[in-house]
């Protein structure tokens, strides 16, 4: 028989962080249909959890890269570090709890989606599945049908909470979410010693790395892509990142540094404490990312209001259980498998 824990999610966070520090994930066995959570009378399997994880992963890593996951956000009562990944896993647990509980409330009140709404969910599912890797789609049994059900859950909960969340869109202006997308490659000046510890290169070593960066820049200016250069020089850091350039969360320093560049333009070699960067402007005014950020901000505001409604009106009526070892073994960040 599977062992479940009954959770208040704040209690679960502390337990999960401790478990994550001692758990050997390779010893935990599960498949796509393994039940991970139960909320009221609804079961949540590995496929459903991984849909949430992968959507969040794509959003986080697309904006900040993979380094964000290990950012320290505090310590638990045992003195163990709490990372951003730990915090987000806890948030996702509550997200799942809220969705499943309020879906049950909606069904009890005979609230249903129209054919048009279901078609919208289906279309989103067909778009989303293309953003996932084929390997994970197969491993976790993710299908268009399951993704469509995920979006139907969200749509149904929004419909149930409509009286509370109507009008939120009017508080958000798309012009507050202007975005700039950069392609960055890094010639690192960190090295590893014989014991596996990272250390900074000496002056001569740094000069050799800088020479390589300048050689690479010449190749790029002669038409070679950053991707090809990164592959040729075996660079670990080769990524596109998007930065907000207007509104309350704007990265003004980054905008001021690169706002003079036109689309496609490549910077000189930029010296930093990490090493030598070469940056290409992909989109100075990224309309697609702007729209996504604006829609994401509205969606977040609605989700926060829905969570507030759930906590105030419905939480006491639902018992949430989670299989701790399975939950902790499931990969949120890239490379966690």
Backbone as numpy.savetxt, mean C-alpha at the origin, in Angstrom:
# Nx Ny Nz CAx CAy CAz Cx Cy Cz
-8.84 -28.97 15.23 -9.68 -27.78 15.23 -8.80 -26.53 15.23
-9.19 -25.55 14.43 -8.41 -24.32 14.36 -8.60 -23.52 15.63
-7.52 -22.86 16.02 -7.59 -22.02 17.22 -7.78 -20.57 16.81
-8.88 -19.96 17.26 -9.16 -18.57 16.96 -9.01 -17.75 18.23
-8.67 -16.49 18.06 -8.69 -15.59 19.20 -9.80 -14.58 19.00
-10.50 -14.25 20.06 -11.53 -13.22 20.01 -10.84 -11.90 20.28
-11.06 -10.92 19.40 -10.22 -9.73 19.50 -11.01 -8.45 19.67
-10.41 -7.57 20.46 -10.58 -6.14 20.28 -9.35 -5.78 19.48
-9.49 -5.04 18.40 -8.38 -4.90 17.47 -7.17 -4.20 18.08
-7.36 -3.33 19.04 -6.21 -2.69 19.68 -5.40 -3.71 20.47
-6.10 -4.67 21.08 -5.41 -5.75 21.80 -4.69 -6.64 20.81
-5.36 -6.90 19.68 -4.77 -7.76 18.65 -3.46 -7.17 18.13
-3.40 -5.84 17.97 -2.19 -5.21 17.45 -0.97 -5.57 18.28
-1.08 -5.44 19.60 0.07 -5.74 20.46 0.46 -7.22 20.36
-0.55 -8.07 20.35 -0.27 -9.51 20.25 0.35 -9.85 18.91
-0.15 -9.20 17.86 0.33 -9.50 16.52 1.78 -9.07 16.33
2.12 -7.92 16.87 3.50 -7.44 16.75 4.45 -8.40 17.45
4.06 -8.86 18.63 4.89 -9.82 19.35 4.99 -11.12 18.55
3.85 -11.59 18.04 3.84 -12.84 17.28 4.71 -12.73 16.04
4.66 -11.58 15.40 5.43 -11.38 14.18 6.93 -11.48 14.43
7.36 -11.16 15.65 8.79 -11.18 15.96 9.30 -12.58 16.25
8.39 -13.52 16.56 8.84 -14.87 16.91 8.34 -15.94 15.95
7.42 -15.56 15.07 6.78 -16.54 14.20 7.66 -16.88 13.00
7.84 -18.17 12.75 8.49 -18.61 11.52 7.40 -18.81 10.48
7.27 -17.83 9.57 6.16 -17.84 8.63 6.18 -19.05 7.70
7.38 -19.59 7.45 7.48 -20.73 6.54 6.83 -21.98 7.10
6.61 -22.02 8.43 6.02 -23.20 9.06 4.50 -23.14 9.09
3.91 -22.00 8.70 2.46 -21.83 8.74 1.87 -22.30 7.42
0.90 -23.21 7.50 0.29 -23.79 6.31 -1.09 -23.19 6.07
-1.36 -22.80 4.81 -2.68 -22.28 4.46 -2.84 -22.35 2.95
-4.08 -22.22 2.48 -4.33 -22.09 1.05 -5.36 -20.98 0.84
-5.78 -20.79 -0.40 -6.65 -19.65 -0.72 -7.97 -19.68 0.05
-8.44 -20.89 0.40 -9.74 -21.01 1.06 -9.66 -21.08 2.58
-8.45 -21.03 3.13 -8.29 -21.08 4.58 -8.98 -19.88 5.22
-9.77 -20.15 6.26 -10.48 -19.07 6.95 -9.52 -18.35 7.90
-9.46 -17.02 7.76 -8.56 -16.21 8.57 -9.31 -15.43 9.64
-10.50 -14.94 9.28 -11.30 -14.14 10.21 -12.76 -14.56 10.15
-13.47 -14.30 11.25 -14.92 -14.43 11.28 -15.49 -13.17 11.93
-16.44 -12.56 11.24 -17.11 -11.36 11.77 -18.60 -11.66 11.79
-19.15 -11.80 13.00 -20.54 -12.24 13.09 -20.66 -13.61 12.46
-21.55 -13.74 11.47 -21.70 -15.04 10.81 -20.97 -15.11 9.47
-20.12 -14.13 9.18 -19.41 -14.10 7.90 -17.95 -14.53 8.08
-17.51 -15.43 7.21 -16.13 -15.90 7.23 -15.31 -15.17 6.17
-14.04 -14.92 6.47 -13.13 -14.23 5.55 -11.94 -15.15 5.31
-11.72 -15.51 4.04 -10.64 -16.45 3.74 -9.38 -15.72 3.26
-8.35 -16.50 2.98 -7.06 -15.95 2.57 -7.20 -15.08 1.32
-8.00 -15.52 0.35 -8.18 -14.74 -0.88 -8.67 -13.33 -0.58
-9.68 -13.23 0.28 -10.24 -11.92 0.60 -9.24 -11.03 1.32
-8.51 -11.61 2.26 -7.51 -10.83 2.98 -6.43 -10.33 2.01
-5.98 -11.21 1.12 -4.91 -10.83 0.20 -5.35 -9.78 -0.81
-6.62 -9.75 -1.15 -7.12 -8.67 -2.01 -6.91 -7.32 -1.31
-7.27 -7.26 -0.03 -7.06 -6.03 0.73 -5.57 -5.70 0.83
-4.77 -6.71 1.17 -3.32 -6.49 1.32 -2.70 -5.98 0.02
-3.04 -6.61 -1.10 -2.41 -6.26 -2.37 -2.84 -4.90 -2.87
-4.08 -4.52 -2.63 -4.54 -3.18 -3.00 -3.79 -2.12 -2.19
-3.66 -2.35 -0.90 -2.92 -1.41 -0.06 -1.44 -1.39 -0.45
-0.87 -2.56 -0.70 0.54 -2.64 -1.07 0.83 -1.82 -2.33
-0.01 -1.99 -3.36 0.20 -1.27 -4.61 0.15 0.24 -4.39
-0.78 0.66 -3.54 -0.93 2.09 -3.28 0.28 2.64 -2.52
0.69 1.93 -1.45 1.80 2.40 -0.61 3.12 2.38 -1.37
3.43 1.28 -2.02 4.71 1.16 -2.71 4.77 2.03 -3.96
3.60 2.27 -4.57 3.57 3.16 -5.72 3.88 4.60 -5.35
3.55 4.96 -4.11 3.76 6.33 -3.67 5.08 6.52 -2.95
5.46 5.56 -2.09 6.64 5.73 -1.24 7.74 4.69 -1.46
7.49 3.69 -2.30 8.48 2.63 -2.45 8.37 1.62 -1.31
9.32 0.69 -1.25 9.24 -0.40 -0.27 9.83 -0.04 1.09
10.60 1.04 1.15 11.28 1.38 2.41 10.29 1.82 3.49
9.09 2.22 3.09 8.09 2.72 4.04 7.70 1.66 5.07
7.72 0.39 4.66 7.19 -0.67 5.51 7.94 -0.77 6.85
9.25 -0.56 6.82 10.04 -0.73 8.04 10.17 0.55 8.86
9.47 1.61 8.42 9.51 2.85 9.20 8.95 2.60 10.60
9.71 2.99 11.61 9.31 2.73 13.00 8.27 3.75 13.45
7.15 3.26 13.97 6.07 4.16 14.41 5.89 4.17 15.92
6.65 3.34 16.63 6.55 3.30 18.09 7.08 1.99 18.64
6.79 1.75 19.91 7.17 0.47 20.54 5.96 -0.07 21.30
5.91 -1.40 21.44 4.81 -2.00 22.19 5.20 -2.12 23.67
4.32 -2.72 24.46 4.56 -2.81 25.90 5.76 -3.69 26.25
6.18 -4.53 25.28 7.35 -5.38 25.51 8.63 -4.74 25.01
8.52 -3.50 24.52 9.69 -2.79 24.03 10.08 -3.13 22.60
9.24 -3.92 21.91 9.51 -4.29 20.52 9.07 -3.17 19.60
9.80 -3.01 18.51 9.49 -1.94 17.56 8.17 -2.21 16.84
7.37 -1.17 16.69 6.17 -1.22 15.87 6.49 -0.52 14.56
6.27 -1.20 13.44 6.57 -0.62 12.14 5.28 -0.16 11.45
5.47 0.57 10.36 4.32 1.01 9.58 3.54 -0.21 9.07
4.24 -1.26 8.71 3.56 -2.47 8.24 2.67 -3.06 9.34
3.18 -3.08 10.58 2.38 -3.57 11.71 1.10 -2.74 11.86
1.26 -1.42 11.82 0.12 -0.52 11.99 -0.91 -0.72 10.89
-0.43 -0.84 9.66 -1.36 -0.98 8.54 -2.09 -2.31 8.59
-1.41 -3.37 9.00 -2.10 -4.66 9.14 -3.25 -4.55 10.14
-3.03 -3.83 11.22 -4.08 -3.64 12.20 -5.24 -2.85 11.62
-4.92 -1.81 10.84 -5.97 -1.01 10.19 -6.78 -1.87 9.22
-6.10 -2.74 8.48 -6.80 -3.58 7.52 -7.71 -4.59 8.23
-7.27 -5.07 9.38 -8.12 -5.98 10.17 -9.43 -5.28 10.52
-9.34 -4.04 10.96 -10.56 -3.29 11.29 -11.37 -2.99 10.04
-10.69 -2.70 8.94 -11.38 -2.45 7.67 -12.23 -3.65 7.28
-11.66 -4.85 7.39 -12.40 -6.07 7.07 -13.57 -6.27 8.03
-13.32 -6.02 9.31 -14.37 -6.17 10.31 -15.55 -5.25 9.99
-15.26 -4.00 9.69 -16.31 -3.02 9.41 -17.10 -3.41 8.16
-16.39 -3.78 7.09 -17.06 -4.14 5.84 -18.02 -5.30 6.04
-17.55 -6.35 6.71 -18.39 -7.54 6.86 -19.56 -7.30 7.81
-19.32 -6.55 8.89 -20.40 -6.28 9.84 -21.48 -5.41 9.21
-21.08 -4.34 8.55 -22.07 -3.44 7.97 -22.74 -4.03 6.74
-22.07 -4.96 6.08 -22.74 -5.68 4.99 -23.90 -6.49 5.56
-23.67 -7.13 6.71 -24.76 -7.88 7.34 -25.90 -6.96 7.74
-25.57 -5.78 8.25 -26.61 -4.81 8.61 -27.40 -4.40 7.37
-26.70 -4.17 6.26 -27.36 -3.77 5.01 -28.30 -4.86 4.51
-27.84 -6.11 4.58 -28.67 -7.22 4.11 -29.92 -7.39 4.98
-29.76 -7.17 6.29 -30.92 -7.28 7.19 -31.97 -6.21 6.88
-31.50 -5.08 6.35 -32.43 -4.00 5.98 -32.83 -4.08 4.51
-32.47 -5.20 3.87 -32.83 -5.49 2.47 -32.30 -4.44 1.50
-31.14 -3.89 1.81 -30.47 -2.97 0.89 -29.69 -3.80 -0.11
-29.85 -3.51 -1.38 -29.19 -4.29 -2.42 -28.63 -3.36 -3.49
-27.71 -3.88 -4.29 -27.13 -3.11 -5.38 -27.97 -3.26 -6.64
-28.00 -2.22 -7.44 -28.69 -2.27 -8.73 -27.79 -2.98 -9.74
-28.35 -3.33 -10.89 -27.56 -3.94 -11.96 -26.43 -3.02 -12.40
-26.73 -1.72 -12.45 -25.72 -0.74 -12.86 -24.57 -0.70 -11.86
-24.90 -0.74 -10.57 -23.86 -0.72 -9.53 -23.02 -1.99 -9.57
-23.65 -3.12 -9.80 -22.92 -4.38 -9.90 -22.00 -4.39 -11.13
-22.47 -3.80 -12.21 -21.64 -3.71 -13.41 -20.42 -2.84 -13.16
-20.62 -1.74 -12.43 -19.51 -0.86 -12.08 -18.46 -1.64 -11.26
-18.92 -2.44 -10.31 -18.01 -3.24 -9.48 -17.26 -4.26 -10.33
-17.96 -4.83 -11.27 -17.35 -5.82 -12.17 -16.26 -5.17 -13.03
-16.56 -4.00 -13.54 -15.58 -3.29 -14.37 -14.33 -2.94 -13.57
-14.53 -2.49 -12.33 -13.38 -2.17 -11.48 -12.55 -3.42 -11.21
-13.23 -4.54 -11.00 -12.52 -5.80 -10.74 -11.67 -6.21 -11.93
-12.22 -6.06 -13.14 -11.48 -6.43 -14.35 -10.25 -5.55 -14.54
-10.35 -4.29 -14.14 -9.20 -3.38 -14.21 -8.16 -3.73 -13.15
-8.64 -4.00 -11.94 -7.75 -4.22 -10.80 -6.92 -5.48 -10.95
-7.50 -6.55 -11.43 -6.77 -7.82 -11.47 -5.54 -7.72 -12.36
-5.55 -6.79 -13.31 -4.38 -6.60 -14.17 -3.22 -5.94 -13.43
-3.51 -5.34 -12.27 -2.47 -4.69 -11.48 -1.73 -5.68 -10.58
-2.27 -6.88 -10.42 -1.66 -7.89 -9.55 -0.75 -8.81 -10.36
0.25 -9.37 -9.68 1.15 -10.31 -10.36 0.41 -11.62 -10.60
0.72 -12.26 -11.72 0.08 -13.54 -12.06 0.35 -14.59 -11.00
1.58 -14.56 -10.45 1.96 -15.56 -9.45 1.05 -15.47 -8.22
0.81 -14.24 -7.73 -0.02 -14.08 -6.54 -1.49 -14.33 -6.85
-1.93 -13.96 -8.03 -3.32 -14.23 -8.43 -3.59 -15.73 -8.36
-2.63 -16.52 -8.86 -2.79 -17.98 -8.84 -2.65 -18.52 -7.42
-1.60 -18.08 -6.71 -1.33 -18.61 -5.36 -2.49 -18.35 -4.40
-3.08 -17.17 -4.48 -4.12 -16.80 -3.51 -5.54 -16.94 -4.07
-5.65 -17.56 -5.24 -6.97 -17.84 -5.79 -7.81 -16.60 -6.05
-7.15 -15.53 -6.48 -7.87 -14.28 -6.73 -8.45 -14.29 -8.14
-9.74 -14.03 -8.24 -10.43 -14.02 -9.53 -11.18 -12.71 -9.70
-11.65 -12.48 -10.91 -12.48 -11.28 -11.16 -13.75 -11.35 -10.32
-14.31 -12.54 -10.16 -15.52 -12.69 -9.34 -15.27 -12.27 -7.90
-14.14 -12.70 -7.34 -13.84 -12.35 -5.95 -13.56 -10.86 -5.79
-12.86 -10.28 -6.77 -12.61 -8.84 -6.73 -13.92 -8.07 -6.87
-14.80 -8.57 -7.71 -16.10 -7.93 -7.88 -16.89 -7.96 -6.57
-16.83 -9.09 -5.86 -17.49 -9.19 -4.55 -16.90 -8.20 -3.55
-15.57 -8.00 -3.63 -14.90 -7.03 -2.76 -15.47 -5.63 -3.00
-15.56 -5.24 -4.26 -16.10 -3.91 -4.56 -17.59 -3.81 -4.26
-18.30 -4.92 -4.37 -19.72 -4.91 -4.01 -19.90 -4.70 -2.51
-19.01 -5.31 -1.71 -19.05 -5.08 -0.25 -18.92 -3.59 0.06
-17.92 -2.96 -0.58 -17.68 -1.54 -0.33 -18.87 -0.70 -0.78
-19.40 -1.02 -1.95 -20.54 -0.27 -2.49 -21.76 -0.43 -1.61
-21.98 -1.65 -1.11 -23.14 -1.91 -0.27 -23.04 -1.18 1.06
-21.85 -1.17 1.65 -21.63 -0.46 2.90 -21.83 1.05 2.70
-21.32 1.57 1.58 -21.50 2.99 1.28 -22.98 3.33 1.14
-23.72 2.44 0.53 -25.15 2.64 0.34 -25.86 2.61 1.70
-25.45 1.69 2.55 -26.04 1.59 3.89 -25.77 2.86 4.70
-24.59 3.45 4.50 -24.20 4.64 5.28 -24.43 5.95 4.53
-25.22 5.89 3.45 -25.37 7.05 2.57 -25.79 8.32 3.30
-26.70 8.20 4.26 -27.18 9.39 4.97 -26.06 10.10 5.73
-25.02 9.34 6.08 -23.93 9.91 6.86 -22.81 10.47 5.98
-22.63 9.89 4.78 -21.46 10.26 3.97 -21.80 11.12 2.76
-23.07 11.33 2.47 -23.43 12.21 1.35 -22.88 13.61 1.60
-22.33 14.21 0.58 -21.83 15.57 0.69 -20.35 15.68 0.99
-19.71 14.55 1.31 -18.28 14.59 1.63 -17.46 15.05 0.42
-17.87 14.63 -0.81 -17.12 14.99 -2.01 -16.97 16.50 -2.17
-18.00 17.24 -1.75 -18.00 18.69 -1.93 -16.90 19.39 -1.14
-16.35 18.71 -0.14 -15.31 19.31 0.70 -13.91 19.17 0.10
-13.81 18.44 -1.02 -12.50 18.15 -1.60 -12.40 18.70 -3.02
-11.34 19.46 -3.30 -11.09 20.02 -4.62 -9.96 19.25 -5.30
-10.16 18.89 -6.55 -9.13 18.13 -7.26 -7.84 18.94 -7.40
-7.96 20.25 -7.46 -6.77 21.11 -7.61 -5.85 21.06 -6.40
-6.33 20.51 -5.29 -5.49 20.36 -4.09 -4.64 19.08 -4.14
-4.74 18.33 -5.24 -4.04 17.05 -5.33 -3.20 16.95 -6.60
-2.59 18.06 -7.00 -1.68 18.02 -8.15 -0.51 17.09 -7.84
-0.07 16.35 -8.85 0.94 15.32 -8.65 2.07 15.42 -9.68
3.26 15.07 -9.25 4.44 15.02 -10.10 5.04 13.61 -9.98
5.30 12.98 -11.11 5.88 11.63 -11.11 7.30 11.66 -11.64
8.22 11.09 -10.85 9.64 11.05 -11.19 10.11 9.60 -11.31
11.09 9.39 -12.17 11.79 8.10 -12.25 13.17 8.32 -11.65
13.49 7.54 -10.62 14.75 7.72 -9.90 15.59 6.44 -9.94
16.89 6.61 -10.19 17.83 5.51 -10.00 18.93 6.01 -9.07
19.49 5.08 -8.29 20.48 5.45 -7.28 21.73 4.60 -7.41
22.86 5.28 -7.47 24.16 4.63 -7.35 24.56 4.76 -5.87
24.34 3.71 -5.11 24.48 3.76 -3.66 25.94 3.83 -3.23
26.16 4.57 -2.12 27.50 4.63 -1.53 27.55 3.86 -0.21
26.62 2.94 -0.04 26.66 2.04 1.11 27.27 0.71 0.67
27.96 0.05 1.58 28.53 -1.26 1.29 28.35 -2.16 2.49
28.60 -3.44 2.30 28.43 -4.42 3.37 29.79 -5.00 3.74
30.06 -5.05 5.05 31.34 -5.61 5.49 31.26 -7.14 5.58
32.34 -7.76 6.04 32.43 -9.23 6.08 31.39 -9.85 7.00
30.90 -9.08 7.96 29.90 -9.59 8.91 28.46 -9.28 8.48
28.32 -8.71 7.30 26.98 -8.40 6.81 26.43 -7.07 7.29
27.26 -6.27 7.92 26.81 -4.96 8.41 27.00 -3.90 7.33
26.02 -2.99 7.24 26.13 -1.91 6.27 27.03 -0.81 6.79
27.85 -0.26 5.90 28.73 0.83 6.28 28.91 1.76 5.08
29.38 2.96 5.35 29.57 3.94 4.29 30.91 3.71 3.60
30.92 3.95 2.28 32.16 3.83 1.52 33.13 4.94 1.90
34.43 4.69 1.66 35.41 5.75 1.88 35.42 6.71 0.69
36.21 7.75 0.77 36.21 8.81 -0.23 36.57 8.29 -1.62
37.58 7.45 -1.72 37.99 6.92 -3.02 36.90 6.05 -3.64
36.27 5.22 -2.81 35.18 4.36 -3.31 34.02 5.21 -3.81
33.70 6.27 -3.07 32.61 7.16 -3.49 32.92 7.81 -4.83
34.16 8.20 -5.03 34.55 8.82 -6.30 34.36 7.86 -7.47
34.66 6.59 -7.24 34.48 5.58 -8.30 33.00 5.41 -8.62
32.18 5.42 -7.59 30.73 5.30 -7.80 30.20 6.53 -8.55
30.70 7.71 -8.16 30.27 8.95 -8.82 30.65 8.94 -10.30
31.84 8.41 -10.59 32.28 8.31 -11.98 31.32 7.43 -12.78
30.88 6.31 -12.19 29.91 5.43 -12.85 28.59 6.16 -13.09
28.15 6.94 -12.10 26.90 7.68 -12.23 26.98 8.68 -13.39
28.12 9.35 -13.51 28.29 10.31 -14.61 28.37 9.61 -15.96
28.99 8.44 -16.00 29.03 7.65 -17.23 27.60 7.25 -17.63
26.83 6.83 -16.63 25.45 6.42 -16.88 24.62 7.60 -17.39
24.84 8.78 -16.80 24.12 9.97 -17.23 24.39 10.28 -18.70
25.64 10.13 -19.12 25.98 10.35 -20.53 25.21 9.37 -21.42
25.11 8.13 -20.98 24.37 7.13 -21.77 22.89 7.50 -21.87
22.32 7.98 -20.77 20.91 8.37 -20.76 20.67 9.55 -21.69
21.58 10.52 -21.65 21.44 11.69 -22.52 21.62 11.33 -23.99
22.25 10.19 -24.24 22.40 9.70 -25.61 21.29 8.74 -26.02
20.26 8.65 -25.18 19.06 7.90 -25.57 18.78 6.62 -24.84
19.68 6.17 -23.97 19.42 4.92 -23.23 18.45 5.20 -22.09
17.51 4.29 -21.85 16.51 4.50 -20.80 17.10 4.27 -19.41
16.47 4.85 -18.40 16.92 4.64 -17.02 16.82 3.17 -16.64
15.81 2.50 -17.14 15.65 1.07 -16.82 16.83 0.26 -17.34
17.24 0.55 -18.57 18.36 -0.20 -19.15 19.66 0.10 -18.41
19.83 1.36 -18.05 21.04 1.74 -17.30 21.06 1.04 -15.95
19.92 1.05 -15.26 19.84 0.41 -13.95 20.15 -1.08 -14.05
19.68 -1.72 -15.11 19.94 -3.15 -15.30 21.42 -3.38 -15.61
21.99 -2.52 -16.46 23.39 -2.67 -16.85 24.33 -2.52 -15.65
24.00 -1.56 -14.76 24.85 -1.31 -13.59 24.39 -2.08 -12.35
23.37 -2.90 -12.53 22.84 -3.74 -11.45 22.45 -2.91 -10.22
21.68 -1.89 -10.47 21.25 -1.01 -9.39 20.04 -1.58 -8.68
20.04 -1.56 -7.36 18.90 -2.05 -6.59 17.76 -1.05 -6.56
18.11 0.24 -6.63 17.08 1.28 -6.52 16.78 1.83 -7.90
15.63 1.45 -8.44 15.18 1.89 -9.76 13.66 1.94 -9.69
13.10 3.13 -9.53 11.68 3.20 -9.24 11.06 4.49 -9.73
9.75 4.44 -9.97 8.97 5.66 -10.21 8.27 6.03 -8.91
8.30 7.31 -8.59 7.60 7.78 -7.39 6.79 9.02 -7.74
5.65 9.14 -7.09 4.76 10.28 -7.32 4.70 11.13 -6.06
4.81 12.44 -6.24 4.81 13.38 -5.12 3.69 14.40 -5.30
3.01 14.69 -4.21 1.95 15.70 -4.25 2.58 17.09 -4.25
2.08 17.97 -5.13 2.69 19.28 -5.28 1.76 20.44 -4.92
0.57 20.13 -4.44 -0.35 21.17 -3.96 -1.17 20.62 -2.82
-1.83 21.50 -2.07 -2.65 21.05 -0.96 -1.86 20.88 0.33
-2.54 20.41 1.37 -1.95 20.31 2.70 -0.81 19.31 2.79
-0.84 18.26 1.97 0.18 17.21 2.06 1.25 17.34 0.98
1.34 18.51 0.38 2.32 18.71 -0.70 3.75 18.57 -0.19
4.59 17.93 -1.00 6.01 17.83 -0.72 6.68 19.03 -1.40
6.64 20.17 -0.73 7.10 21.42 -1.31 8.59 21.37 -1.65
9.38 20.74 -0.78 10.83 20.65 -1.03 11.11 19.90 -2.32
10.41 18.78 -2.53 10.61 18.00 -3.75 10.14 18.78 -4.98
9.01 19.47 -4.84 8.47 20.26 -5.95 9.44 21.38 -6.33
9.96 22.08 -5.33 10.89 23.18 -5.60 12.17 22.68 -6.25
12.57 21.45 -5.90 13.80 20.89 -6.46 13.67 20.53 -7.94
12.46 20.11 -8.35 12.31 19.57 -9.71 11.29 20.30 -10.58
10.64 21.33 -10.08 9.57 21.99 -10.85 10.06 22.65 -12.14
11.36 22.91 -12.24 11.91 23.54 -13.45 12.02 22.55 -14.61
11.89 21.25 -14.32 12.10 20.23 -15.35 10.84 20.00 -16.18
11.04 19.69 -17.46 9.94 19.35 -18.35 9.80 17.83 -18.42
8.65 17.36 -18.90 8.44 15.92 -19.06 9.55 15.33 -19.94
10.15 14.25 -19.46 11.21 13.57 -20.21 12.60 14.08 -19.90
12.70 15.25 -19.26 14.01 15.83 -18.97 14.71 15.05 -17.86
16.05 14.98 -17.96 16.86 14.23 -17.00 17.74 15.20 -16.22
17.84 14.96 -14.92 18.65 15.81 -14.05 20.13 15.53 -14.23
20.96 16.40 -13.64 22.37 16.06 -13.48 22.48 15.02 -12.36
23.66 14.52 -12.11 23.86 13.61 -10.98 23.67 14.40 -9.69
22.81 13.87 -8.81 22.48 14.56 -7.55 23.15 13.82 -6.40
24.00 14.52 -5.66 24.71 13.92 -4.53 23.86 13.99 -3.28
23.67 12.84 -2.62 22.92 12.78 -1.37 23.68 11.90 -0.38
23.17 11.81 0.84 23.80 10.95 1.84 23.68 9.47 1.49
22.75 9.13 0.61 22.55 7.74 0.19 23.45 7.35 -0.98
23.87 8.36 -1.73 24.66 8.09 -2.91 24.35 9.10 -4.00
24.36 8.65 -5.26 24.20 9.55 -6.40 22.94 9.19 -7.19
22.00 10.12 -7.21 20.74 9.92 -7.90 20.79 10.51 -9.31
20.08 9.86 -10.22 19.73 10.44 -11.51 18.21 10.41 -11.59
17.61 11.53 -11.92 16.15 11.66 -11.88 15.63 12.11 -13.23
14.58 11.45 -13.68 13.90 11.86 -14.91 12.48 12.29 -14.59
12.07 13.41 -15.15 10.68 13.86 -14.98 9.79 13.04 -15.90
8.89 12.27 -15.31 7.95 11.46 -16.09 6.73 12.31 -16.43
6.08 12.85 -15.39 4.95 13.76 -15.59 5.06 14.90 -14.59
5.25 16.10 -15.09 5.32 17.26 -14.20 3.95 17.55 -13.61
2.92 17.32 -14.40 1.53 17.49 -13.95 0.79 16.20 -14.29
0.88 15.24 -13.38 0.34 13.90 -13.63 -1.16 13.88 -13.35
-1.96 14.06 -14.40 -3.40 14.17 -14.25 -4.03 12.87 -13.72
-3.53 11.76 -14.20 -4.08 10.47 -13.75 -3.84 10.28 -12.26
-2.60 10.54 -11.80 -2.29 10.40 -10.38 -3.04 11.43 -9.54
-3.24 12.61 -10.11 -4.01 13.66 -9.42 -5.43 13.17 -9.16
-6.07 12.65 -10.19 -7.44 12.15 -10.04 -7.49 11.00 -9.03
-6.51 10.10 -9.11 -6.48 8.98 -8.18 -6.33 9.45 -6.73
-5.45 10.44 -6.51 -5.23 10.96 -5.16 -6.47 11.66 -4.63
-7.12 12.42 -5.48 -8.35 13.12 -5.11 -9.45 12.11 -4.73
-9.63 11.11 -5.57 -10.65 10.08 -5.30 -10.29 9.30 -4.04
-8.97 9.06 -3.85 -8.52 8.33 -2.66 -8.80 9.12 -1.38
-8.60 10.44 -1.45 -8.86 11.28 -0.27 -10.34 11.27 0.09
-11.20 11.32 -0.92 -12.64 11.26 -0.68 -13.02 9.91 -0.10
-12.45 8.86 -0.69 -12.74 7.50 -0.22 -12.28 7.32 1.23
-11.10 7.86 1.55 -10.58 7.76 2.92 -11.50 8.48 3.90
-11.97 9.68 3.51 -12.87 10.44 4.39 -14.17 9.67 4.63
-14.67 9.04 3.59 -15.89 8.25 3.73 -15.65 7.03 4.62
-14.49 6.37 4.40 -14.16 5.19 5.21 -14.03 5.56 6.69
-13.42 6.69 6.97 -13.27 7.13 8.36 -14.62 7.40 8.99
-15.52 7.98 8.22 -16.86 8.25 8.74 -17.62 6.95 8.96
-17.44 6.00 8.04 -18.11 4.70 8.18 -17.59 3.95 9.40
-16.27 3.99 9.63 -15.69 3.35 10.82 -16.24 3.99 12.09
-16.36 5.29 12.07 -16.93 6.01 13.23 -18.36 5.55 13.50
-19.14 5.43 12.43 -20.53 4.95 12.57 -20.55 3.55 13.16
-19.67 2.69 12.63 -19.61 1.30 13.10 -19.27 1.25 14.58
-18.24 1.97 14.99 -17.82 1.95 16.39 -18.92 2.44 17.33
-19.63 3.48 16.90 -20.64 4.10 17.76 -21.94 3.31 17.83
-22.31 2.65 16.71 -23.65 2.09 16.63 -23.72 0.56 16.56
-22.67 -0.10 16.04 -22.82 -1.52 15.72 -21.76 -2.44 16.31
-20.60 -1.92 16.68 -19.47 -2.77 17.07 -19.83 -3.75 18.18
-20.57 -3.29 19.17 -20.90 -4.15 20.31 -21.74 -5.36 19.93
-22.37 -5.31 18.75 -23.24 -6.41 18.32 -22.48 -7.51 17.57
-21.18 -7.28 17.31 -20.43 -8.23 16.49 -19.22 -8.78 17.22
-19.05 -10.08 17.09 -17.90 -10.76 17.66 -16.92 -11.07 16.51
-15.72 -10.55 16.62 -14.72 -10.75 15.57 -13.65 -11.71 16.08
-13.39 -12.72 15.27 -12.35 -13.69 15.61 -11.32 -13.74 14.48
-10.08 -13.96 14.85 -9.01 -13.99 13.85 -8.03 -15.10 14.17
-7.62 -15.82 13.15 -6.61 -16.86 13.34 -5.24 -16.20 13.24
-4.64 -16.00 14.38 -3.47 -15.14 14.52 -2.28 -15.57 13.65
-1.94 -16.86 13.68 -0.74 -17.30 12.96 -0.90 -17.14 11.45
-2.09 -17.45 10.92 -2.34 -17.29 9.49 -2.26 -15.82 9.13
-2.90 -14.98 9.93 -2.90 -13.53 9.66 -1.46 -12.99 9.57
-0.64 -13.37 10.52 0.73 -12.85 10.55 1.59 -13.41 9.43
1.26 -14.61 8.95 2.06 -15.22 7.89 1.76 -14.63 6.52
0.58 -14.05 6.34 0.21 -13.50 5.04 1.04 -12.25 4.74
1.58 -12.15 3.50 2.50 -11.05 3.18 1.78 -9.77 2.79
2.08 -8.69 3.50 1.58 -7.37 3.11 2.60 -6.66 2.22
3.82 -6.48 2.73 4.87 -5.81 1.96 5.46 -6.72 0.90
5.99 -6.14 -0.18 6.71 -6.92 -1.18 7.91 -7.60 -0.50
8.12 -8.86 -0.86 9.28 -9.57 -0.31 9.01 -10.24 1.02
7.74 -10.16 1.51 7.41 -10.80 2.79 7.18 -12.30 2.64
7.01 -12.77 1.39 6.68 -14.18 1.22 7.80 -15.05 1.74
